[in-house]
Amino acid sequence: MAQTKKKIVFSGMRPTGALHLGNYVGALRNWVKLQETHRCFFGIVPWHALSSEYLNPKVIKDFTFEVALDWLAAGLDPQKSVLLIQSEVKEHAELHLLLSMITPLPWLERVPTFKEQQQEIQDKDLNTYGFLGYPMLQTADIILYKAEVVPVGEDQAFHIELAREVVRRFNRFYGEVFPEPQILLTEVPKLAGTDGRKMSKSYGNAIYLKDSPEDIRKKISPMVTDTRRKRRTDPGEPDDCPVFTLHKAFVPEAKRQELAAGCRTASIGCLECKKVVIEALITEFETFRQKRTYYEQHPDEVWTIFNEGSALAREVARKTMEEVRQVMGLDFPTGRR
Ligand code: TRP
Ligand code: SF4
């Protein structure tokens, strides 16, 4: 059988600490599957975190470790994918700088997240050169490995579109070096947190992958459900129930249909319904918790995996940058290594 070459994938995550269920269904769960069919590079991206955390940079290393634990425990596999730390591959910075030379300022100023984040995040001054350049650093991450596919959620679509425009511009100026990366839009199911709002670390309402069975029970049991179900005999509507957003992500279709029908006819109670998703979560993350505990107790193994991944990434990155310097005429005779 003719072997078709595996497409190259890059995706990244900012190190903001332990991952919650929203991060899992919105990214990690899909990445674990992609490893089987694509040549994957997955990066933890400290420099992106720095663009907003520059006043408190010392948390980034610990946060990186937390993300690394979650990745490995969830099944990202260094035998299948290249697992790297962006700031340990300095070529990301060099390419970012070169891209910054050719990127028109208005392209960056009209990125919706730029103004939005500045307005939303009041306690940080995000009116910086680095923060404006965030999407260019992201572009560098992707194209450094000549990635063709970028699995991300809708919130990142504009950034990938911008990456494509910059790639076209680079190729037009200097020659066809980079493929135009394609977005692989990840369906991101909206998960409610324990207070019914969108699950988010900053709201303090998140259920974490590393949460113990007790944590999971304690967090979900008191959650508000569809307000129509004041009494056990009042029928409800699962589509208006925050808890049911968790069912949609973690309870198999058949069982879910049964529960939805039971809710609409008031033949089951919320307690019983919650119990199903609680048990589903406890089971789904059982081996996860075991693996995470193992890696937590063997930090050297974790760092070694990311050290070796970053070294592999550096090999690819070095080749790309040699090509980039050559087409731009920056391949100085003094630069031979
Ligand atoms: N900006 C992305 C986010 O906030 C993280 C990221 C950095 C990324 N570099 C990337 C995603 C490259 C995809 C590809 O989620
Ligand atoms: Fe929500 Fe389930 Fe209660 Fe219906 S029965 S309101 S879906 S928790």
PDB file of N, CA, C and O in Angstrom, residues 271-324:
ATOM      1  N   LEU A 271     -30.277  14.238  41.595  1.00  0.00           N
ATOM      2  CA  LEU A 271     -29.214  13.553  42.324  1.00  0.00           C
ATOM      3  C   LEU A 271     -28.731  12.319  41.568  1.00  0.00           C
ATOM      4  O   LEU A 271     -27.540  12.084  41.405  1.00  0.00           O
ATOM      5  N   GLU A 272     -29.727  11.572  41.115  1.00  0.00           N
ATOM      6  CA  GLU A 272     -29.457  10.350  40.365  1.00  0.00           C
ATOM      7  C   GLU A 272     -28.732  10.668  39.049  1.00  0.00           C
ATOM      8  O   GLU A 272     -27.789   9.996  38.642  1.00  0.00           O
ATOM      9  N   CYS A 273     -29.199  11.740  38.417  1.00  0.00           N
ATOM     10  CA  CYS A 273     -28.628  12.161  37.142  1.00  0.00           C
ATOM     11  C   CYS A 273     -27.177  12.617  37.317  1.00  0.00           C
ATOM     12  O   CYS A 273     -26.294  12.278  36.532  1.00  0.00           O
ATOM     13  N   LYS A 274     -26.942  13.365  38.386  1.00  0.00           N
ATOM     14  CA  LYS A 274     -25.585  13.830  38.670  1.00  0.00           C
ATOM     15  C   LYS A 274     -24.645  12.667  38.964  1.00  0.00           C
ATOM     16  O   LYS A 274     -23.485  12.685  38.579  1.00  0.00           O
ATOM     17  N   LYS A 275     -25.218  11.670  39.642  1.00  0.00           N
ATOM     18  CA  LYS A 275     -24.406  10.530  40.033  1.00  0.00           C
ATOM     19  C   LYS A 275     -23.782   9.861  38.796  1.00  0.00           C
ATOM     20  O   LYS A 275     -22.633   9.410  38.834  1.00  0.00           O
ATOM     21  N   VAL A 276     -24.542   9.833  37.710  1.00  0.00           N
ATOM     22  CA  VAL A 276     -24.050   9.182  36.489  1.00  0.00           C
ATOM     23  C   VAL A 276     -22.819   9.905  35.952  1.00  0.00           C
ATOM     24  O   VAL A 276     -21.803   9.281  35.602  1.00  0.00           O
ATOM     25  N   VAL A 277     -22.879  11.229  35.913  1.00  0.00           N
ATOM     26  CA  VAL A 277     -21.731  11.957  35.350  1.00  0.00           C
ATOM     27  C   VAL A 277     -20.555  11.948  36.326  1.00  0.00           C
ATOM     28  O   VAL A 277     -19.397  11.881  35.922  1.00  0.00           O
ATOM     29  N   ILE A 278     -20.864  11.962  37.602  1.00  0.00           N
ATOM     30  CA  ILE A 278     -19.791  11.871  38.605  1.00  0.00           C
ATOM     31  C   ILE A 278     -19.019  10.562  38.429  1.00  0.00           C
ATOM     32  O   ILE A 278     -17.787  10.559  38.337  1.00  0.00           O
ATOM     33  N   GLU A 279     -19.768   9.463  38.317  1.00  0.00           N
ATOM     34  CA  GLU A 279     -19.111   8.158  38.158  1.00  0.00           C
ATOM     35  C   GLU A 279     -18.360   8.076  36.833  1.00  0.00           C
ATOM     36  O   GLU A 279     -17.267   7.518  36.768  1.00  0.00           O
ATOM     37  N   ALA A 280     -18.943   8.653  35.778  1.00  0.00           N
ATOM     38  CA  ALA A 280     -18.276   8.637  34.469  1.00  0.00           C
ATOM     39  C   ALA A 280     -16.925   9.356  34.553  1.00  0.00           C
ATOM     40  O   ALA A 280     -15.916   8.889  34.024  1.00  0.00           O
ATOM     41  N   LEU A 281     -16.911  10.490  35.247  1.00  0.00           N
ATOM     42  CA  LEU A 281     -15.667  11.259  35.372  1.00  0.00           C
ATOM     43  C   LEU A 281     -14.646  10.508  36.219  1.00  0.00           C
ATOM     44  O   LEU A 281     -13.461  10.451  35.869  1.00  0.00           O
ATOM     45  N   ILE A 282     -15.114   9.944  37.315  1.00  0.00           N
ATOM     46  CA  ILE A 282     -14.191   9.215  38.191  1.00  0.00           C
ATOM     47  C   ILE A 282     -13.542   8.069  37.414  1.00  0.00           C
ATOM     48  O   ILE A 282     -12.335   7.862  37.484  1.00  0.00           O
ATOM     49  N   THR A 283     -14.348   7.358  36.630  1.00  0.00           N
ATOM     50  CA  THR A 283     -13.810   6.235  35.847  1.00  0.00           C
ATOM     51  C   THR A 283     -12.883   6.724  34.738  1.00  0.00           C
ATOM     52  O   THR A 283     -11.789   6.207  34.564  1.00  0.00           O
ATOM     53  N   GLU A 284     -13.324   7.743  33.995  1.00  0.00           N
ATOM     54  CA  GLU A 284     -12.516   8.191  32.861  1.00  0.00           C
ATOM     55  C   GLU A 284     -11.127   8.645  33.301  1.00  0.00           C
ATOM     56  O   GLU A 284     -10.154   8.459  32.577  1.00  0.00           O
ATOM     57  N   PHE A 285     -11.017   9.216  34.494  1.00  0.00           N
ATOM     58  CA  PHE A 285      -9.725   9.780  34.904  1.00  0.00           C
ATOM     59  C   PHE A 285      -8.988   8.935  35.943  1.00  0.00           C
ATOM     60  O   PHE A 285      -8.048   9.410  36.564  1.00  0.00           O
ATOM     61  N   GLU A 286      -9.413   7.675  36.062  1.00  0.00           N
ATOM     62  CA  GLU A 286      -8.756   6.822  37.051  1.00  0.00           C
ATOM     63  C   GLU A 286      -7.287   6.560  36.699  1.00  0.00           C
ATOM     64  O   GLU A 286      -6.386   6.821  37.495  1.00  0.00           O
ATOM     65  N   THR A 287      -7.047   6.079  35.483  1.00  0.00           N
ATOM     66  CA  THR A 287      -5.643   5.823  35.120  1.00  0.00           C
ATOM     67  C   THR A 287      -4.880   7.133  34.982  1.00  0.00           C
ATOM     68  O   THR A 287      -3.693   7.192  35.265  1.00  0.00           O
ATOM     69  N   PHE A 288      -5.593   8.172  34.568  1.00  0.00           N
ATOM     70  CA  PHE A 288      -4.969   9.492  34.517  1.00  0.00           C
ATOM     71  C   PHE A 288      -4.360   9.843  35.879  1.00  0.00           C
ATOM     72  O   PHE A 288      -3.207  10.237  35.973  1.00  0.00           O
ATOM     73  N   ARG A 289      -5.179   9.691  36.939  1.00  0.00           N
ATOM     74  CA  ARG A 289      -4.703  10.067  38.276  1.00  0.00           C
ATOM     75  C   ARG A 289      -3.502   9.227  38.698  1.00  0.00           C
ATOM     76  O   ARG A 289      -2.554   9.735  39.280  1.00  0.00           O
ATOM     77  N   GLN A 290      -3.549   7.937  38.363  1.00  0.00           N
ATOM     78  CA  GLN A 290      -2.414   7.074  38.714  1.00  0.00           C
ATOM     79  C   GLN A 290      -1.142   7.521  38.008  1.00  0.00           C
ATOM     80  O   GLN A 290      -0.079   7.638  38.614  1.00  0.00           O
ATOM     81  N   LYS A 291      -1.276   7.783  36.711  1.00  0.00           N
ATOM     82  CA  LYS A 291      -0.097   8.205  35.947  1.00  0.00           C
ATOM     83  C   LYS A 291       0.421   9.549  36.439  1.00  0.00           C
ATOM     84  O   LYS A 291       1.616   9.775  36.566  1.00  0.00           O
ATOM     85  N   ARG A 292      -0.508  10.436  36.760  1.00  0.00           N
ATOM     86  CA  ARG A 292      -0.088  11.767  37.207  1.00  0.00           C
ATOM     87  C   ARG A 292       0.684  11.672  38.518  1.00  0.00           C
ATOM     88  O   ARG A 292       1.714  12.320  38.698  1.00  0.00           O
ATOM     89  N   THR A 293       0.175  10.846  39.431  1.00  0.00           N
ATOM     90  CA  THR A 293       0.855  10.668  40.708  1.00  0.00           C
ATOM     91  C   THR A 293       2.258  10.103  40.484  1.00  0.00           C
ATOM     92  O   THR A 293       3.227  10.554  41.098  1.00  0.00           O
ATOM     93  N   TYR A 294       2.352   9.142  39.578  1.00  0.00           N
ATOM     94  CA  TYR A 294       3.671   8.577  39.275  1.00  0.00           C
ATOM     95  C   TYR A 294       4.639   9.667  38.804  1.00  0.00           C
ATOM     96  O   TYR A 294       5.735   9.813  39.333  1.00  0.00           O
ATOM     97  N   TYR A 295       4.208  10.444  37.830  1.00  0.00           N
ATOM     98  CA  TYR A 295       5.100  11.473  37.279  1.00  0.00           C
ATOM     99  C   TYR A 295       5.411  12.568  38.299  1.00  0.00           C
ATOM    100  O   TYR A 295       6.522  13.096  38.335  1.00  0.00           O
ATOM    101  N   GLU A 296       4.432  12.874  39.130  1.00  0.00           N
ATOM    102  CA  GLU A 296       4.648  13.858  40.181  1.00  0.00           C
ATOM    103  C   GLU A 296       5.806  13.439  41.089  1.00  0.00           C
ATOM    104  O   GLU A 296       6.590  14.267  41.544  1.00  0.00           O
ATOM    105  N   GLN A 297       5.857  12.123  41.301  1.00  0.00           N
ATOM    106  CA  GLN A 297       6.905  11.586  42.172  1.00  0.00           C
ATOM    107  C   GLN A 297       8.220  11.354  41.428  1.00  0.00           C
ATOM    108  O   GLN A 297       9.218  11.007  42.046  1.00  0.00           O
ATOM    109  N   HIS A 298       8.196  11.510  40.112  1.00  0.00           N
ATOM    110  CA  HIS A 298       9.416  11.350  39.308  1.00  0.00           C
ATOM    111  C   HIS A 298       9.629  12.554  38.394  1.00  0.00           C
ATOM    112  O   HIS A 298       9.626  12.417  37.169  1.00  0.00           O
ATOM    113  N   PRO A 299       9.835  13.724  39.010  1.00  0.00           N
ATOM    114  CA  PRO A 299       9.955  14.942  38.200  1.00  0.00           C
ATOM    115  C   PRO A 299      11.112  14.886  37.199  1.00  0.00           C
ATOM    116  O   PRO A 299      10.999  15.442  36.106  1.00  0.00           O
ATOM    117  N   ASP A 300      12.189  14.161  37.558  1.00  0.00           N
ATOM    118  CA  ASP A 300      13.323  14.081  36.625  1.00  0.00           C
ATOM    119  C   ASP A 300      12.911  13.423  35.313  1.00  0.00           C
ATOM    120  O   ASP A 300      13.355  13.838  34.241  1.00  0.00           O
ATOM    121  N   GLU A 301      12.042  12.410  35.408  1.00  0.00           N
ATOM    122  CA  GLU A 301      11.577  11.746  34.185  1.00  0.00           C
ATOM    123  C   GLU A 301      10.789  12.722  33.312  1.00  0.00           C
ATOM    124  O   GLU A 301      10.921  12.723  32.090  1.00  0.00           O
ATOM    125  N   VAL A 302       9.972  13.536  33.970  1.00  0.00           N
ATOM    126  CA  VAL A 302       9.161  14.507  33.227  1.00  0.00           C
ATOM    127  C   VAL A 302      10.066  15.499  32.499  1.00  0.00           C
ATOM    128  O   VAL A 302       9.920  15.725  31.293  1.00  0.00           O
ATOM    129  N   TRP A 303      11.016  16.039  33.234  1.00  0.00           N
ATOM    130  CA  TRP A 303      11.893  17.039  32.604  1.00  0.00           C
ATOM    131  C   TRP A 303      12.739  16.402  31.507  1.00  0.00           C
ATOM    132  O   TRP A 303      13.016  17.028  30.483  1.00  0.00           O
ATOM    133  N   THR A 304      13.127  15.127  31.708  1.00  0.00           N
ATOM    134  CA  THR A 304      13.919  14.451  30.678  1.00  0.00           C
ATOM    135  C   THR A 304      13.110  14.304  29.389  1.00  0.00           C
ATOM    136  O   THR A 304      13.621  14.535  28.293  1.00  0.00           O
ATOM    137  N   ILE A 305      11.840  13.929  29.534  1.00  0.00           N
ATOM    138  CA  ILE A 305      10.987  13.776  28.352  1.00  0.00           C
ATOM    139  C   ILE A 305      10.908  15.095  27.579  1.00  0.00           C
ATOM    140  O   ILE A 305      11.071  15.126  26.350  1.00  0.00           O
ATOM    141  N   PHE A 306      10.725  16.188  28.296  1.00  0.00           N
ATOM    142  CA  PHE A 306      10.608  17.482  27.612  1.00  0.00           C
ATOM    143  C   PHE A 306      11.954  18.010  27.132  1.00  0.00           C
ATOM    144  O   PHE A 306      12.022  18.758  26.158  1.00  0.00           O
ATOM    145  N   ASN A 307      13.005  17.591  27.805  1.00  0.00           N
ATOM    146  CA  ASN A 307      14.339  17.951  27.346  1.00  0.00           C
ATOM    147  C   ASN A 307      14.645  17.261  26.020  1.00  0.00           C
ATOM    148  O   ASN A 307      15.096  17.894  25.051  1.00  0.00           O
ATOM    149  N   GLU A 308      14.330  15.966  25.957  1.00  0.00           N
ATOM    150  CA  GLU A 308      14.579  15.217  24.718  1.00  0.00           C
ATOM    151  C   GLU A 308      13.659  15.682  23.595  1.00  0.00           C
ATOM    152  O   GLU A 308      14.085  15.791  22.442  1.00  0.00           O
ATOM    153  N   GLY A 309      12.420  15.982  23.931  1.00  0.00           N
ATOM    154  CA  GLY A 309      11.485  16.500  22.935  1.00  0.00           C
ATOM    155  C   GLY A 309      11.964  17.836  22.373  1.00  0.00           C
ATOM    156  O   GLY A 309      11.925  18.073  21.162  1.00  0.00           O
ATOM    157  N   SER A 310      12.440  18.694  23.269  1.00  0.00           N
ATOM    158  CA  SER A 310      12.922  20.003  22.836  1.00  0.00           C
ATOM    159  C   SER A 310      14.160  19.854  21.959  1.00  0.00           C
ATOM    160  O   SER A 310      14.362  20.622  21.005  1.00  0.00           O
ATOM    161  N   ALA A 311      14.990  18.849  22.260  1.00  0.00           N
ATOM    162  CA  ALA A 311      16.191  18.605  21.443  1.00  0.00           C
ATOM    163  C   ALA A 311      15.795  18.155  20.035  1.00  0.00           C
ATOM    164  O   ALA A 311      16.366  18.621  19.037  1.00  0.00           O
ATOM    165  N   LEU A 312      14.809  17.281  19.954  1.00  0.00           N
ATOM    166  CA  LEU A 312      14.296  16.842  18.651  1.00  0.00           C
ATOM    167  C   LEU A 312      13.736  18.031  17.870  1.00  0.00           C
ATOM    168  O   LEU A 312      13.991  18.200  16.671  1.00  0.00           O
ATOM    169  N   ALA A 313      12.961  18.842  18.571  1.00  0.00           N
ATOM    170  CA  ALA A 313      12.355  20.016  17.956  1.00  0.00           C
ATOM    171  C   ALA A 313      13.444  20.950  17.416  1.00  0.00           C
ATOM    172  O   ALA A 313      13.328  21.505  16.319  1.00  0.00           O
ATOM    173  N   ARG A 314      14.502  21.101  18.210  1.00  0.00           N
ATOM    174  CA  ARG A 314      15.607  21.986  17.833  1.00  0.00           C
ATOM    175  C   ARG A 314      16.246  21.550  16.513  1.00  0.00           C
ATOM    176  O   ARG A 314      16.641  22.381  15.708  1.00  0.00           O
ATOM    177  N   GLU A 315      16.351  20.228  16.307  1.00  0.00           N
ATOM    178  CA  GLU A 315      16.902  19.708  15.055  1.00  0.00           C
ATOM    179  C   GLU A 315      16.089  20.198  13.861  1.00  0.00           C
ATOM    180  O   GLU A 315      16.643  20.676  12.872  1.00  0.00           O
ATOM    181  N   VAL A 316      14.784  20.042  13.973  1.00  0.00           N
ATOM    182  CA  VAL A 316      13.900  20.476  12.891  1.00  0.00           C
ATOM    183  C   VAL A 316      13.978  21.992  12.739  1.00  0.00           C
ATOM    184  O   VAL A 316      14.095  22.524  11.627  1.00  0.00           O
ATOM    185  N   ALA A 317      13.947  22.679  13.870  1.00  0.00           N
ATOM    186  CA  ALA A 317      13.964  24.140  13.865  1.00  0.00           C
ATOM    187  C   ALA A 317      15.247  24.675  13.230  1.00  0.00           C
ATOM    188  O   ALA A 317      15.222  25.662  12.502  1.00  0.00           O
ATOM    189  N   ARG A 318      16.347  23.997  13.531  1.00  0.00           N
ATOM    190  CA  ARG A 318      17.636  24.468  13.001  1.00  0.00           C
ATOM    191  C   ARG A 318      17.642  24.396  11.476  1.00  0.00           C
ATOM    192  O   ARG A 318      18.094  25.308  10.796  1.00  0.00           O
ATOM    193  N   LYS A 319      17.102  23.305  10.953  1.00  0.00           N
ATOM    194  CA  LYS A 319      17.035  23.160   9.485  1.00  0.00           C
ATOM    195  C   LYS A 319      16.177  24.260   8.878  1.00  0.00           C
ATOM    196  O   LYS A 319      16.543  24.867   7.869  1.00  0.00           O
ATOM    197  N   THR A 320      15.036  24.496   9.475  1.00  0.00           N
ATOM    198  CA  THR A 320      14.156  25.546   8.949  1.00  0.00           C
ATOM    199  C   THR A 320      14.870  26.888   8.965  1.00  0.00           C
ATOM    200  O   THR A 320      14.815  27.640   7.987  1.00  0.00           O
ATOM    201  N   MET A 321      15.536  27.183  10.062  1.00  0.00           N
ATOM    202  CA  MET A 321      16.168  28.505  10.170  1.00  0.00           C
ATOM    203  C   MET A 321      17.349  28.645   9.208  1.00  0.00           C
ATOM    204  O   MET A 321      17.600  29.727   8.707  1.00  0.00           O
ATOM    205  N   GLU A 322      18.050  27.541   8.922  1.00  0.00           N
ATOM    206  CA  GLU A 322      19.118  27.616   7.916  1.00  0.00           C
ATOM    207  C   GLU A 322      18.529  28.030   6.573  1.00  0.00           C
ATOM    208  O   GLU A 322      19.078  28.883   5.876  1.00  0.00           O
ATOM    209  N   GLU A 323      17.395  27.431   6.255  1.00  0.00           N
ATOM    210  CA  GLU A 323      16.714  27.749   5.005  1.00  0.00           C
ATOM    211  C   GLU A 323      16.241  29.207   5.004  1.00  0.00           C
ATOM    212  O   GLU A 323      16.402  29.916   4.005  1.00  0.00           O
ATOM    213  N   VAL A 324      15.683  29.628   6.123  1.00  0.00           N
ATOM    214  CA  VAL A 324      15.176  30.999   6.228  1.00  0.00           C
ATOM    215  C   VAL A 324      16.317  32.004   6.058  1.00  0.00           C
ATOM    216  O   VAL A 324      16.211  32.960   5.287  1.00  0.00           O
TER     217      VAL A 324
END
